[in-house]
Each structure stands twice: as structure tokens, then as C-alpha cells.
Amino acid sequence: MTAHERILDPCAPRLTDPDTWSAFGAQWNSGEQRNLHCCAVLDETHDVKSFWFTCPDFRALSFEPGQFITISPVIAGQTLARCYTLSSSPTRPFTFSITVKRVPGGPVSNWLHDNLRAGDTLRGSGPAGSFTPIGHPARKLLYLSAGSGVTPLMSMTRASVDLGADLDITFVHSARTPSDIIFNAELTRMQTLSPGLRVLNLCEGQGAHSDWPHPLGRLDLALLARWVPDFMEREVFICGPGGYMAGVNALLQEAGFDFQHFHQESFDISRLDEETLEEVAPVADQQADTFTVTLSRSGKSFSMSGQQTVLAAAKKAGAIVPSSCSQGVCGTCKTALLQGTVDMQHKGGIRQREIDKGLRLLCCSKPTSDLVIDL
Ligand SMILES: Cc1cc2nc3c(=O)[nH]c(=O)nc-3n(C[C@H](O)[C@H](O)[C@H](O)COP(=O)(O)OP(=O)(O)OC[C@H]3O[C@@H](n4cnc5c(N)ncnc54)[C@H](O)[C@@H]3O)c2cc1C
Ligand code: FES
């Protein structure tokens, strides 16, 4: 039985009343916050679970494979927002999943693992993100992932198998040990159903599997060339931790790969960061570059360097600002700028019409004057 076949639980809302069919098929629009009904929780590995959801009003979630949603659980009285890629396929839009790896000490990933159960409800928004094959048509694809970075590529693979797409996909997934391989059984099964899909797992160590028959180690150019001799001809999608991404970038550069056919997403967060604050230039160098930020609701103000993001400085000053990706992707830190100007370098987390209305993403905005913000 696959995850797709196991997702309904007795608590899930059901289309039993004929009137409810009238709502059936309505879409959940991007950017809207909605209640998500958790209909199943599945263990994928010892530290990874998939959480399956429906919208209680039976809306379909329209998304592109590779996109993420932002969920906002209330934990110890505080609403925390985090992005999670949809690991399910957009071809099945009424029940959708996120797949979450525990991050040691991380508040949201651990809370989800320890508390979220079938029958519970969460707030969620999105979908968003530009790490998707839509708009990059290619028949020959190379998916490279490590750890929980498998999720967007799993969505892409599930979608192409569901669609019976005539694609040539090689999927190379890296994991610490065989027990850490996420979706191993389902990918193996999909491989038997679709002649164009080839799945290869690379583990750093054997763990408890002393009979693991495959090579061990990290992906390098020699192994990639051996396993995927035509990798230079493929459209590459890669997702994983920062170190893995840097390593793969370096080996593709060494091979002379054409980076126009390269698409990447990292889940690594340069969150808030006392480190970011410490990285700024010495005080003497900053004087011409120091601004005053006033929080209109609390009346609080603080000084900050023009080299810091407003989010990092506001959090450091004790303001509560919702945030998630810290990369200008998810839109969680969108806030009205009432006075002043910032240099905002976002990655799709805000629309032009919102910018025109005076909203800014504080995680990727650096001040270029004194500011008043709606906080
Ligand atoms: C676009 C996007 C999509 C994402 N999709 C997924 C997904 O499909 N599955 C998934 O499990 N996670 C995903 N993440 C990461 C997720 O949003 C959370 O950051 C993660 O679950 C940790 O949250 P937390 O609250 O438990 O810990 P946090 O408070 O976020 O972090 C706790 C500590 O761990 C570090 N840390 C946080 N995340 C990581 C990480 N991924 N690797 C290494 N160190 C980290 C932080 O720097 C911090 O020191 C995604 C992130 C982004 C930006
Ligand atoms: S925290 Fe995601 S856009 Fe700012």
C-alpha cells in the first residue's frame, strides 16, 4: 500500500451531504490563509513524517510540483510560521502532504512530530515558490537531492508518473544511511511502473544495513559520470542542505555544465541571526550608515546599520515579527512600511501590487533612510 492509498482517516470530513458537492472543486487560491485538516500522519523514516491534509471545505489546492506552503501552528501561545514543500502531486489536489524532518532543537519540526495528529487543524498559506519544472520544458531530467531535500523532487516525480509523462528522469538521492532514505519503497515501486524513471540511492554509511549492496560515499564527478553518463544533457533540479548544494555546484562547474539548465532550492535558513548582526562592519565604519527605525504600534525605536536586514534588527530589538524562510521567498514577514525607504532584494515572496501599496519583506530589506514600520 502506498502513501497515496492510505491517506483517509475516520476523522476526515466527508462529502456525504449532497449540498456539499456544490463546493467541490473550488480552488484554494495562492496567498489565501486557510484551515488545513490533518487527515493522516505517516512515518517515513525514524526522524521524518509526512502529514496529509485536506481543506475542510473540500477545496482543491492548485500548485506546481516543487512549490511550498507556509504553516503557522500556535506553539506555547506563539504563532510560528515555517515553509514546507508539498511532497504530494498536484495531480491529486484534494489531499496534499508535507514531509518534515526533525531538526534538533527546532520548535516547529519537533512540535509537528510530537503533536500533530489526524483530526487536528492548522492554518496554512501559499502555495508559493519558483523551484518548479513548469516553464523549463525538458524531456531528460536529473533530480539530485539529499535528506529532506527529496520533497520537491518527489512531488515532481509523483506528478510525472500520475500523468504518464514520457520523460527520462534519473533521480539520485543522497542519505546518511539506508535507514535515512525517504520514500524508498514508493520510489522503487514507481520505478517499476514507469520505464523512464531511474532511482539511485547513495548513502554515506551502511548504518545497521551491513549487507547494503550499493556504493557508499558522497556524490562526486566520477560517480555521477558513471551512474548518469549523459548528465550534461539533462535539466538539473537539486535540493538539499547547504553543504551538499555547494558540493554539487562545484562538481557541475568542474564538468563545465551549462547552468542555464540548473535549478536549485535550499531549505537552509539564514534565520534572524545573531551571527548576521555580528557580521556587520565595526561601529566606526557604520556611522554614515546607521538609521533609526520606529515601530508605529508600540512606539519603540532602535538604531540599526544599513548592512543588516530590518527583520534581524527588529527581532534583536525585541519586536515580534512573523517570519519563516528569511530569504524573501515565503511572504511571511510582509509588513507595511509607513515612512522611509529600503533596498529590498526579494525572491518572489511579494507581488508588485503589494509593493505599490507600501508593503515590504523585512527579511530581505535593508534600510536606506530612517524608517517607520507598522509593527
Ligand atoms: C522553501 C522552503 C521549503 C522547505 N521545505 C521543507 C520540507 O519539505 N521538509 C522539511 O523538513 N523542511 C523544510 N524546510 C525547512 C523548514 O521550513 C524549517 O526550517 C525546519 O522544519 C526547521 O524548523 P524548526 O522550527 O524546527 O527549527 P528552526 O527554528 O527553523 O531552526 C532551528 C535551528 O536549526 C537550524 N536549521 C533550520 N532548518 C534547517 C535545515 N533544513 N537544515 C539545517 N539546519 C537547519 C536553524 O539555523 C536553527 O539553528 C523548508 C524551508 C524552506 C525555506
Ligand atoms: S520570512 Fe519569508 S519572505 Fe521574509
Tab-separated table of C-alpha atoms and ligand atoms in Angstrom:
chain	number	residue	atom	x	y	z
A	1	MET	CA	0.000	0.000	0.000
A	2	THR	CA	1.416	3.449	-0.863
A	3	ALA	CA	1.048	6.768	0.918
A	4	HIS	CA	-1.476	7.791	-1.721
A	5	GLU	CA	-3.665	4.823	-0.775
A	6	ARG	CA	-3.502	5.353	2.980
A	7	ILE	CA	-4.422	8.941	3.421
A	8	LEU	CA	-8.007	8.909	4.626
A	9	ASP	CA	-8.766	8.505	8.315
A	10	PRO	CA	-12.122	8.198	10.054
A	11	CYS	CA	-11.921	11.835	11.251
A	12	ALA	CA	-11.596	13.282	7.752
A	13	PRO	CA	-14.508	15.415	6.602
A	14	ARG	CA	-16.594	13.534	4.082
A	15	LEU	CA	-18.667	14.616	1.102
A	16	THR	CA	-21.824	12.967	2.424
A	17	ASP	CA	-24.394	15.779	2.307
A	18	PRO	CA	-25.413	16.289	-1.365
A	19	ASP	CA	-25.221	20.087	-0.820
A	20	THR	CA	-21.521	19.899	-0.110
A	21	TRP	CA	-20.941	18.786	-3.688
A	22	SER	CA	-21.642	22.354	-4.736
A	23	ALA	CA	-18.384	23.439	-3.076
A	24	PHE	CA	-16.458	20.523	-4.519
A	25	GLY	CA	-13.799	21.586	-6.977
A	26	ALA	CA	-13.489	25.207	-5.841
A	27	GLN	CA	-9.829	26.174	-5.700
A	28	TRP	CA	-7.690	27.393	-2.840
A	29	ASN	CA	-6.052	30.470	-4.269
A	30	SER	CA	-2.420	31.248	-3.733
A	31	GLY	CA	-1.845	33.728	-0.930
A	32	GLU	CA	-5.076	32.868	0.935
A	33	GLN	CA	-4.795	31.665	4.548
A	34	ARG	CA	-6.928	28.590	5.120
A	35	ASN	CA	-7.619	25.923	7.707
A	36	LEU	CA	-5.935	22.642	6.866
A	37	HIS	CA	-7.460	19.457	8.235
A	38	CYS	CA	-4.804	16.865	9.016
A	39	CYS	CA	-6.187	13.549	7.746
A	40	ALA	CA	-3.167	11.284	8.248
A	41	VAL	CA	0.336	11.165	9.687
A	42	LEU	CA	2.766	8.645	8.222
A	43	ASP	CA	6.200	7.646	9.469
A	44	GLU	CA	8.646	7.811	6.554
A	45	THR	CA	11.895	7.181	8.498
A	46	HIS	CA	12.920	7.333	12.172
A	47	ASP	CA	13.005	11.170	12.040
A	48	VAL	CA	10.773	12.043	9.086
A	49	LYS	CA	6.979	12.080	8.935
A	50	SER	CA	4.502	13.007	6.230
A	51	PHE	CA	1.427	14.991	7.255
A	52	TRP	CA	-1.531	14.731	4.888
A	53	PHE	CA	-4.186	17.450	4.729
A	54	THR	CA	-7.490	18.349	3.176
A	55	CYS	CA	-9.276	21.699	3.184
A	56	PRO	CA	-12.387	21.283	5.361
A	57	ASP	CA	-14.481	22.956	2.623
A	58	PHE	CA	-13.217	20.475	0.003
A	59	ARG	CA	-11.260	22.993	-1.993
A	60	ALA	CA	-8.619	21.752	-4.386
A	61	LEU	CA	-5.125	23.079	-3.807
A	62	SER	CA	-3.770	24.296	-7.118
A	63	PHE	CA	0.028	24.233	-7.132
A	64	GLU	CA	3.046	23.441	-9.247
A	65	PRO	CA	5.264	20.478	-8.295
A	66	GLY	CA	8.128	21.844	-6.213
A	67	GLN	CA	6.151	24.651	-4.546
A	68	PHE	CA	5.745	25.037	-0.783
A	69	ILE	CA	3.090	26.147	1.685
A	70	THR	CA	3.630	28.103	4.891
A	71	ILE	CA	2.006	26.675	8.003
A	72	SER	CA	1.501	28.658	11.205
A	73	PRO	CA	0.987	26.458	14.268
A	74	VAL	CA	0.445	28.070	17.657
A	75	ILE	CA	3.160	26.699	19.945
A	76	ALA	CA	3.231	27.692	23.618
A	77	GLY	CA	0.945	30.625	22.811
A	78	GLN	CA	3.113	31.908	19.970
A	79	THR	CA	2.307	31.635	16.276
A	80	LEU	CA	5.361	30.364	14.391
A	81	ALA	CA	5.449	30.206	10.609
A	82	ARG	CA	7.536	27.734	8.602
A	83	CYS	CA	7.664	26.778	4.915
A	84	TYR	CA	7.236	23.164	3.847
A	85	THR	CA	7.377	21.888	0.300
A	86	LEU	CA	4.335	19.944	-0.867
A	87	SER	CA	5.618	16.411	-1.308
A	88	SER	CA	2.369	15.187	-2.883
A	89	SER	CA	1.461	15.580	-6.520
A	90	PRO	CA	-0.638	18.464	-7.873
A	91	THR	CA	-2.444	15.820	-9.935
A	92	ARG	CA	-4.235	14.886	-6.673
A	93	PRO	CA	-5.220	18.318	-5.421
A	94	PHE	CA	-7.770	17.414	-2.727
A	95	THR	CA	-5.400	15.680	-0.316
A	96	PHE	CA	-1.882	17.015	-0.113
A	97	SER	CA	1.136	16.387	2.081
A	98	ILE	CA	4.210	17.932	3.605
A	99	THR	CA	7.113	15.749	4.716
A	100	VAL	CA	9.012	17.038	7.718
A	101	LYS	CA	12.389	16.058	9.120
A	102	ARG	CA	13.075	16.748	12.788
A	103	VAL	CA	15.679	19.489	13.233
A	104	PRO	CA	17.408	19.072	16.617
A	105	GLY	CA	16.148	21.857	18.889
A	106	GLY	CA	13.845	23.207	16.181
A	107	PRO	CA	10.495	24.309	17.608
A	108	VAL	CA	8.168	23.672	14.662
A	109	SER	CA	9.525	20.436	13.175
A	110	ASN	CA	9.558	18.772	16.604
A	111	TRP	CA	6.139	20.125	17.528
A	112	LEU	CA	4.678	18.688	14.327
A	113	HIS	CA	6.234	15.292	15.015
A	114	ASP	CA	5.163	15.206	18.651
A	115	ASN	CA	1.738	16.855	18.486
A	116	LEU	CA	0.043	16.993	15.110
A	117	ARG	CA	-2.372	14.111	14.695
A	118	ALA	CA	-5.097	13.093	12.252
A	119	GLY	CA	-8.184	15.173	13.084
A	120	ASP	CA	-6.216	18.331	14.037
A	121	THR	CA	-6.427	21.636	12.182
A	122	LEU	CA	-3.649	24.076	11.244
A	123	ARG	CA	-3.557	27.437	9.471
A	124	GLY	CA	-1.686	27.453	6.187
A	125	SER	CA	-0.984	29.826	3.313
A	126	GLY	CA	0.536	29.595	-0.121
A	127	PRO	CA	1.410	27.802	-2.280
A	128	ALA	CA	4.431	29.743	-3.458
A	129	GLY	CA	7.904	29.262	-4.891
A	130	SER	CA	9.611	29.139	-8.245
A	131	PHE	CA	11.503	25.832	-7.874
A	132	THR	CA	9.315	24.011	-10.360
A	133	PRO	CA	9.792	22.396	-13.772
A	134	ILE	CA	6.876	24.400	-15.181
A	135	GLY	CA	8.383	26.835	-17.661
A	136	HIS	CA	11.508	24.684	-18.192
A	137	PRO	CA	10.366	22.055	-20.659
A	138	ALA	CA	12.874	19.230	-20.988
A	139	ARG	CA	12.491	15.510	-21.657
A	140	LYS	CA	15.706	14.438	-19.958
A	141	LEU	CA	15.855	15.374	-16.299
A	142	LEU	CA	18.295	14.830	-13.470
A	143	TYR	CA	16.900	15.157	-9.939
A	144	LEU	CA	19.535	15.425	-7.219
A	145	SER	CA	18.529	15.569	-3.564
A	146	ALA	CA	19.857	14.981	-0.089
A	147	GLY	CA	17.948	14.472	3.160
A	148	SER	CA	14.578	16.241	3.320
A	149	GLY	CA	15.504	17.994	0.043
A	150	VAL	CA	13.836	14.993	-1.597
A	151	THR	CA	10.357	16.540	-1.098
A	152	PRO	CA	10.052	18.855	-4.150
A	153	LEU	CA	11.574	16.194	-6.411
A	154	MET	CA	9.166	13.605	-5.017
A	155	SER	CA	6.263	15.874	-5.952
A	156	MET	CA	7.686	16.277	-9.457
A	157	THR	CA	8.185	12.500	-9.783
A	158	ARG	CA	4.721	11.615	-8.453
A	159	ALA	CA	3.209	14.132	-10.886
A	160	SER	CA	5.017	12.792	-13.939
A	161	VAL	CA	4.144	9.177	-13.042
A	162	ASP	CA	0.471	10.113	-12.490
A	163	LEU	CA	0.398	11.934	-15.819
A	164	GLY	CA	2.089	9.056	-17.644
A	165	ALA	CA	4.502	11.673	-18.952
A	166	ASP	CA	7.057	10.494	-21.496
A	167	LEU	CA	10.042	11.754	-19.507
A	168	ASP	CA	13.512	10.365	-18.966
A	169	ILE	CA	14.174	11.016	-15.257
A	170	THR	CA	17.230	9.958	-13.291
A	171	PHE	CA	16.752	10.602	-9.583
A	172	VAL	CA	19.905	10.409	-7.434
A	173	HIS	CA	19.163	10.746	-3.736
A	174	SER	CA	21.840	11.036	-1.044
A	175	ALA	CA	21.218	9.952	2.541
A	176	ARG	CA	23.296	9.313	5.658
A	177	THR	CA	22.446	5.590	5.843
A	178	PRO	CA	19.952	3.259	4.127
A	179	SER	CA	17.506	3.799	7.041
A	180	ASP	CA	17.503	7.527	6.280
A	181	ILE	CA	16.298	7.160	2.690
A	182	ILE	CA	12.923	8.874	2.479
A	183	PHE	CA	10.241	7.448	0.123
A	184	ASN	CA	12.458	4.490	-0.787
A	185	ALA	CA	9.609	1.978	-1.151
A	186	GLU	CA	7.358	4.282	-3.156
A	187	LEU	CA	10.146	5.412	-5.494
A	188	THR	CA	11.155	1.813	-6.074
A	189	ARG	CA	7.552	0.945	-6.897
A	190	MET	CA	7.152	3.947	-9.205
A	191	GLN	CA	10.300	2.891	-10.999
A	192	THR	CA	8.700	-0.438	-11.908
A	193	LEU	CA	5.601	1.380	-13.202
A	194	SER	CA	7.417	3.923	-15.327
A	195	PRO	CA	10.099	2.888	-17.754
A	196	GLY	CA	11.503	6.432	-17.967
A	197	LEU	CA	12.268	6.671	-14.229
A	198	ARG	CA	15.566	5.505	-12.740
A	199	VAL	CA	16.188	5.903	-8.999
A	200	LEU	CA	19.650	5.656	-7.441
A	201	ASN	CA	20.417	5.980	-3.745
A	202	LEU	CA	23.796	6.959	-2.396
A	203	CYS	CA	24.480	6.518	1.323
A	204	GLU	CA	27.404	7.898	3.273
A	205	GLY	CA	27.483	4.885	5.569
A	206	GLN	CA	25.805	1.491	5.961
A	207	GLY	CA	24.317	2.067	9.402
A	208	ALA	CA	22.592	-1.111	10.507
A	209	HIS	CA	22.495	-2.437	6.899
A	210	SER	CA	25.793	-4.331	6.740
A	211	ASP	CA	24.608	-6.036	3.524
A	212	TRP	CA	23.928	-2.747	1.660
A	213	PRO	CA	24.918	-3.667	-1.897
A	214	HIS	CA	25.451	-0.183	-3.327
A	215	PRO	CA	28.457	2.164	-3.307
A	216	LEU	CA	28.951	4.304	-0.204
A	217	GLY	CA	30.191	7.879	-0.008
A	218	ARG	CA	29.303	11.326	-1.250
A	219	LEU	CA	28.387	12.275	-4.794
A	220	ASP	CA	31.443	13.203	-6.836
A	221	LEU	CA	32.043	13.797	-10.505
A	222	ALA	CA	33.409	10.302	-11.217
A	223	LEU	CA	30.364	8.616	-9.672
A	224	LEU	CA	27.904	10.977	-11.356
A	225	ALA	CA	29.552	10.351	-14.754
A	226	ARG	CA	29.426	6.591	-14.139
A	227	TRP	CA	25.797	6.492	-12.994
A	228	VAL	CA	24.454	9.172	-15.367
A	229	PRO	CA	26.819	9.321	-18.361
A	230	ASP	CA	24.587	11.851	-20.166
A	231	PHE	CA	24.178	14.210	-17.167
A	232	MET	CA	25.497	17.145	-19.224
A	233	GLU	CA	22.417	16.870	-21.480
A	234	ARG	CA	19.895	16.927	-18.651
A	235	GLU	CA	17.830	19.678	-16.986
A	236	VAL	CA	19.050	19.535	-13.387
A	237	PHE	CA	16.857	20.138	-10.302
A	238	ILE	CA	18.644	19.972	-6.970
A	239	CYS	CA	17.536	20.417	-3.356
A	240	GLY	CA	19.319	19.678	-0.106
A	241	PRO	CA	21.362	21.121	2.749
A	242	GLY	CA	23.820	23.948	2.064
A	243	GLY	CA	26.979	21.766	2.127
A	244	TYR	CA	25.512	19.265	-0.327
A	245	MET	CA	24.361	22.034	-2.681
A	246	ALA	CA	27.793	23.662	-2.607
A	247	GLY	CA	29.452	20.312	-3.376
A	248	VAL	CA	27.166	19.572	-6.341
A	249	ASN	CA	27.529	23.132	-7.671
A	250	ALA	CA	31.307	22.701	-7.574
A	251	LEU	CA	31.306	19.349	-9.362
A	252	LEU	CA	28.982	20.586	-12.112
A	253	GLN	CA	31.188	23.642	-12.552
A	254	GLU	CA	34.225	21.382	-12.812
A	255	ALA	CA	32.403	19.415	-15.538
A	256	GLY	CA	31.606	22.637	-17.441
A	257	PHE	CA	27.832	22.173	-17.025
A	258	ASP	CA	25.629	24.866	-18.618
A	259	PHE	CA	23.971	26.477	-15.581
A	260	GLN	CA	21.069	27.753	-17.664
A	261	HIS	CA	19.736	24.211	-17.211
A	262	PHE	CA	20.265	24.185	-13.448
A	263	HIS	CA	17.563	24.879	-10.824
A	264	GLN	CA	18.103	24.762	-7.088
A	265	GLU	CA	16.382	25.288	-3.769
A	266	SER	CA	17.828	25.027	-0.296
A	267	PHE	CA	15.910	24.651	2.951
A	268	ASP	CA	18.800	26.109	4.917
A	269	ILE	CA	17.800	29.150	6.787
A	270	SER	CA	19.973	32.152	7.473
A	271	ARG	CA	17.471	32.834	10.200
A	272	LEU	CA	17.381	36.046	12.221
A	273	ASP	CA	20.739	35.548	13.338
A	274	GLU	CA	22.735	36.942	15.999
A	275	GLU	CA	25.526	35.889	13.563
A	276	THR	CA	24.209	38.265	10.931
A	277	LEU	CA	24.299	41.022	13.471
A	278	GLU	CA	27.832	40.184	14.417
A	279	GLU	CA	28.937	40.122	10.817
A	280	VAL	CA	28.270	43.839	10.281
A	281	ALA	CA	31.165	46.221	9.951
A	282	PRO	CA	32.850	47.790	13.009
A	283	VAL	CA	30.952	50.706	14.570
A	284	ALA	CA	33.393	53.347	13.268
A	285	ASP	CA	32.724	52.268	9.671
A	286	GLN	CA	28.987	52.265	10.188
A	287	GLN	CA	28.338	55.789	11.380
A	288	ALA	CA	27.267	57.139	7.981
A	289	ASP	CA	25.164	54.040	7.590
A	290	THR	CA	23.115	53.980	10.796
A	291	PHE	CA	19.373	54.527	10.749
A	292	THR	CA	16.568	54.860	13.291
A	293	VAL	CA	13.632	52.507	12.975
A	294	THR	CA	10.365	53.307	14.766
A	295	LEU	CA	7.698	50.674	15.369
A	296	SER	CA	4.426	52.558	14.987
A	297	ARG	CA	2.238	50.340	17.179
A	298	SER	CA	4.484	50.045	20.200
A	299	GLY	CA	6.214	53.406	19.733
A	300	LYS	CA	9.538	51.616	20.277
A	301	SER	CA	12.588	52.712	18.286
A	302	PHE	CA	16.040	51.335	17.726
A	303	SER	CA	19.143	52.077	15.678
A	304	MET	CA	20.421	49.729	13.045
A	305	SER	CA	23.111	49.512	10.440
A	306	GLY	CA	22.244	49.747	6.747
A	307	GLN	CA	24.052	46.422	6.351
A	308	GLN	CA	21.524	44.497	8.436
A	309	THR	CA	18.096	43.323	7.399
A	310	VAL	CA	15.204	45.085	9.119
A	311	LEU	CA	13.918	41.678	10.287
A	312	ALA	CA	17.145	40.771	12.069
A	313	ALA	CA	17.420	44.173	13.728
A	314	ALA	CA	13.731	44.307	14.738
A	315	LYS	CA	13.940	40.834	16.318
A	316	LYS	CA	17.145	41.793	18.074
A	317	ALA	CA	15.301	44.841	19.463
A	318	GLY	CA	12.596	42.531	20.858
A	319	ALA	CA	9.859	43.038	18.260
A	320	ILE	CA	7.703	40.034	17.425
A	321	VAL	CA	7.770	39.693	13.646
A	322	PRO	CA	6.364	36.598	11.946
A	323	SER	CA	8.985	35.115	9.637
A	324	SER	CA	9.882	31.808	8.076
A	325	CYS	CA	12.262	31.452	5.138
A	326	SER	CA	14.410	34.565	5.799
A	327	GLN	CA	15.126	34.557	2.061
A	328	GLY	CA	12.362	36.738	0.579
A	329	VAL	CA	10.550	33.658	-0.695
A	330	CYS	CA	7.563	32.892	1.511
A	331	GLY	CA	5.981	36.293	2.237
A	332	THR	CA	5.509	35.635	5.981
A	333	CYS	CA	7.364	38.798	7.094
A	334	LYS	CA	5.351	41.147	4.829
A	335	THR	CA	4.869	44.418	6.730
A	336	ALA	CA	3.696	47.928	5.819
A	337	LEU	CA	6.488	50.474	5.554
A	338	LEU	CA	4.841	53.714	6.700
A	339	GLN	CA	7.817	56.054	6.196
A	340	GLY	CA	11.271	55.786	4.688
A	341	THR	CA	12.946	53.661	2.050
A	342	VAL	CA	14.587	50.241	1.956
A	343	ASP	CA	16.630	48.232	-0.509
A	344	MET	CA	14.559	45.034	-0.862
A	345	GLN	CA	16.080	42.043	-2.704
A	346	HIS	CA	13.245	39.518	-2.666
A	347	LYS	CA	12.889	36.170	-4.420
A	348	GLY	CA	9.225	36.202	-5.374
A	349	GLY	CA	7.656	36.433	-1.884
A	350	ILE	CA	5.799	39.680	-2.650
A	351	ARG	CA	3.767	40.913	-5.615
A	352	GLN	CA	4.272	44.238	-7.370
A	353	ARG	CA	0.788	45.387	-6.354
A	354	GLU	CA	1.685	44.783	-2.702
A	355	ILE	CA	4.918	46.727	-3.096
A	356	ASP	CA	2.880	49.547	-4.680
A	357	LYS	CA	0.654	49.529	-1.570
A	358	GLY	CA	3.716	50.074	0.652
A	359	LEU	CA	4.308	46.511	1.869
A	360	ARG	CA	7.858	45.178	2.190
A	361	LEU	CA	9.505	41.871	3.149
A	362	LEU	CA	11.573	42.738	6.204
A	363	CYS	CA	13.845	39.676	5.919
A	364	CYS	CA	15.402	40.904	2.681
A	365	SER	CA	15.119	44.675	3.191
A	366	LYS	CA	17.990	46.889	4.310
A	367	PRO	CA	17.260	50.489	5.294
A	368	THR	CA	18.406	53.371	3.112
A	369	SER	CA	16.833	56.015	5.416
A	370	ASP	CA	15.166	56.246	8.830
A	371	LEU	CA	12.034	54.083	8.868
A	372	VAL	CA	8.601	53.865	10.467
A	373	ILE	CA	7.110	50.385	10.135
A	374	ASP	CA	3.693	49.025	11.049
A	375	LEU	CA	4.672	46.807	13.956
B	1	LIG	C1	11.161	26.983	0.788
B	1	LIG	C2	11.377	26.042	1.957
B	1	LIG	C3	10.868	24.749	1.896
B	1	LIG	C4	11.103	23.861	2.950
B	1	LIG	N1	10.615	22.576	2.853
B	1	LIG	C5	10.883	21.686	3.833
B	1	LIG	C6	10.463	20.314	3.723
B	1	LIG	O1	9.850	19.896	2.727
B	1	LIG	N2	10.765	19.475	4.739
B	1	LIG	C7	11.457	19.890	5.859
B	1	LIG	O2	11.684	19.070	6.767
B	1	LIG	N3	11.873	21.180	5.979
B	1	LIG	C8	11.590	22.081	5.014
B	1	LIG	N4	12.011	23.383	5.139
B	1	LIG	C9	12.640	23.821	6.409
B	1	LIG	C10	11.517	24.234	7.408
B	1	LIG	O3	10.889	25.431	6.973
B	1	LIG	C11	12.040	24.523	8.818
B	1	LIG	O4	13.067	25.470	8.738
B	1	LIG	C12	12.551	23.271	9.518
B	1	LIG	O5	11.497	22.312	9.678
B	1	LIG	C13	13.074	23.626	10.914
B	1	LIG	O6	12.089	24.330	11.617
B	1	LIG	P1	12.123	24.402	13.222
B	1	LIG	O7	11.155	25.436	13.649
B	1	LIG	O8	12.000	23.051	13.802
B	1	LIG	O9	13.604	24.870	13.535
B	1	LIG	P2	14.216	26.333	13.254
B	1	LIG	O10	13.802	27.285	14.310
B	1	LIG	O11	13.867	26.697	11.863
B	1	LIG	O12	15.727	26.036	13.316
B	1	LIG	C14	16.391	25.529	14.478
B	1	LIG	C15	17.887	25.504	14.216
B	1	LIG	O13	18.211	24.598	13.147
B	1	LIG	C16	18.769	25.273	12.001
B	1	LIG	N5	18.042	24.751	10.838
B	1	LIG	C17	16.765	25.017	10.480
B	1	LIG	N6	16.403	24.349	9.368
B	1	LIG	C18	17.489	23.644	8.985
B	1	LIG	C19	17.747	22.753	7.920
B	1	LIG	N7	16.817	22.460	6.999
B	1	LIG	N8	18.989	22.212	7.846
B	1	LIG	C20	19.929	22.516	8.756
B	1	LIG	N9	19.740	23.337	9.802
B	1	LIG	C21	18.541	23.904	9.928
B	1	LIG	C22	18.493	26.732	12.215
B	1	LIG	O14	19.514	27.555	11.678
B	1	LIG	C23	18.438	26.837	13.754
B	1	LIG	O15	19.716	26.968	14.273
B	1	LIG	C24	11.810	24.281	4.096
B	1	LIG	C25	12.297	25.595	4.161
B	1	LIG	C26	12.105	26.464	3.106
B	1	LIG	C27	12.648	27.870	3.195
B	2	FES	S1	10.491	35.352	6.051
B	2	FES	FE1	9.972	34.529	4.099
B	2	FES	S2	9.820	36.276	2.883
B	2	FES	FE2	10.536	37.026	4.744
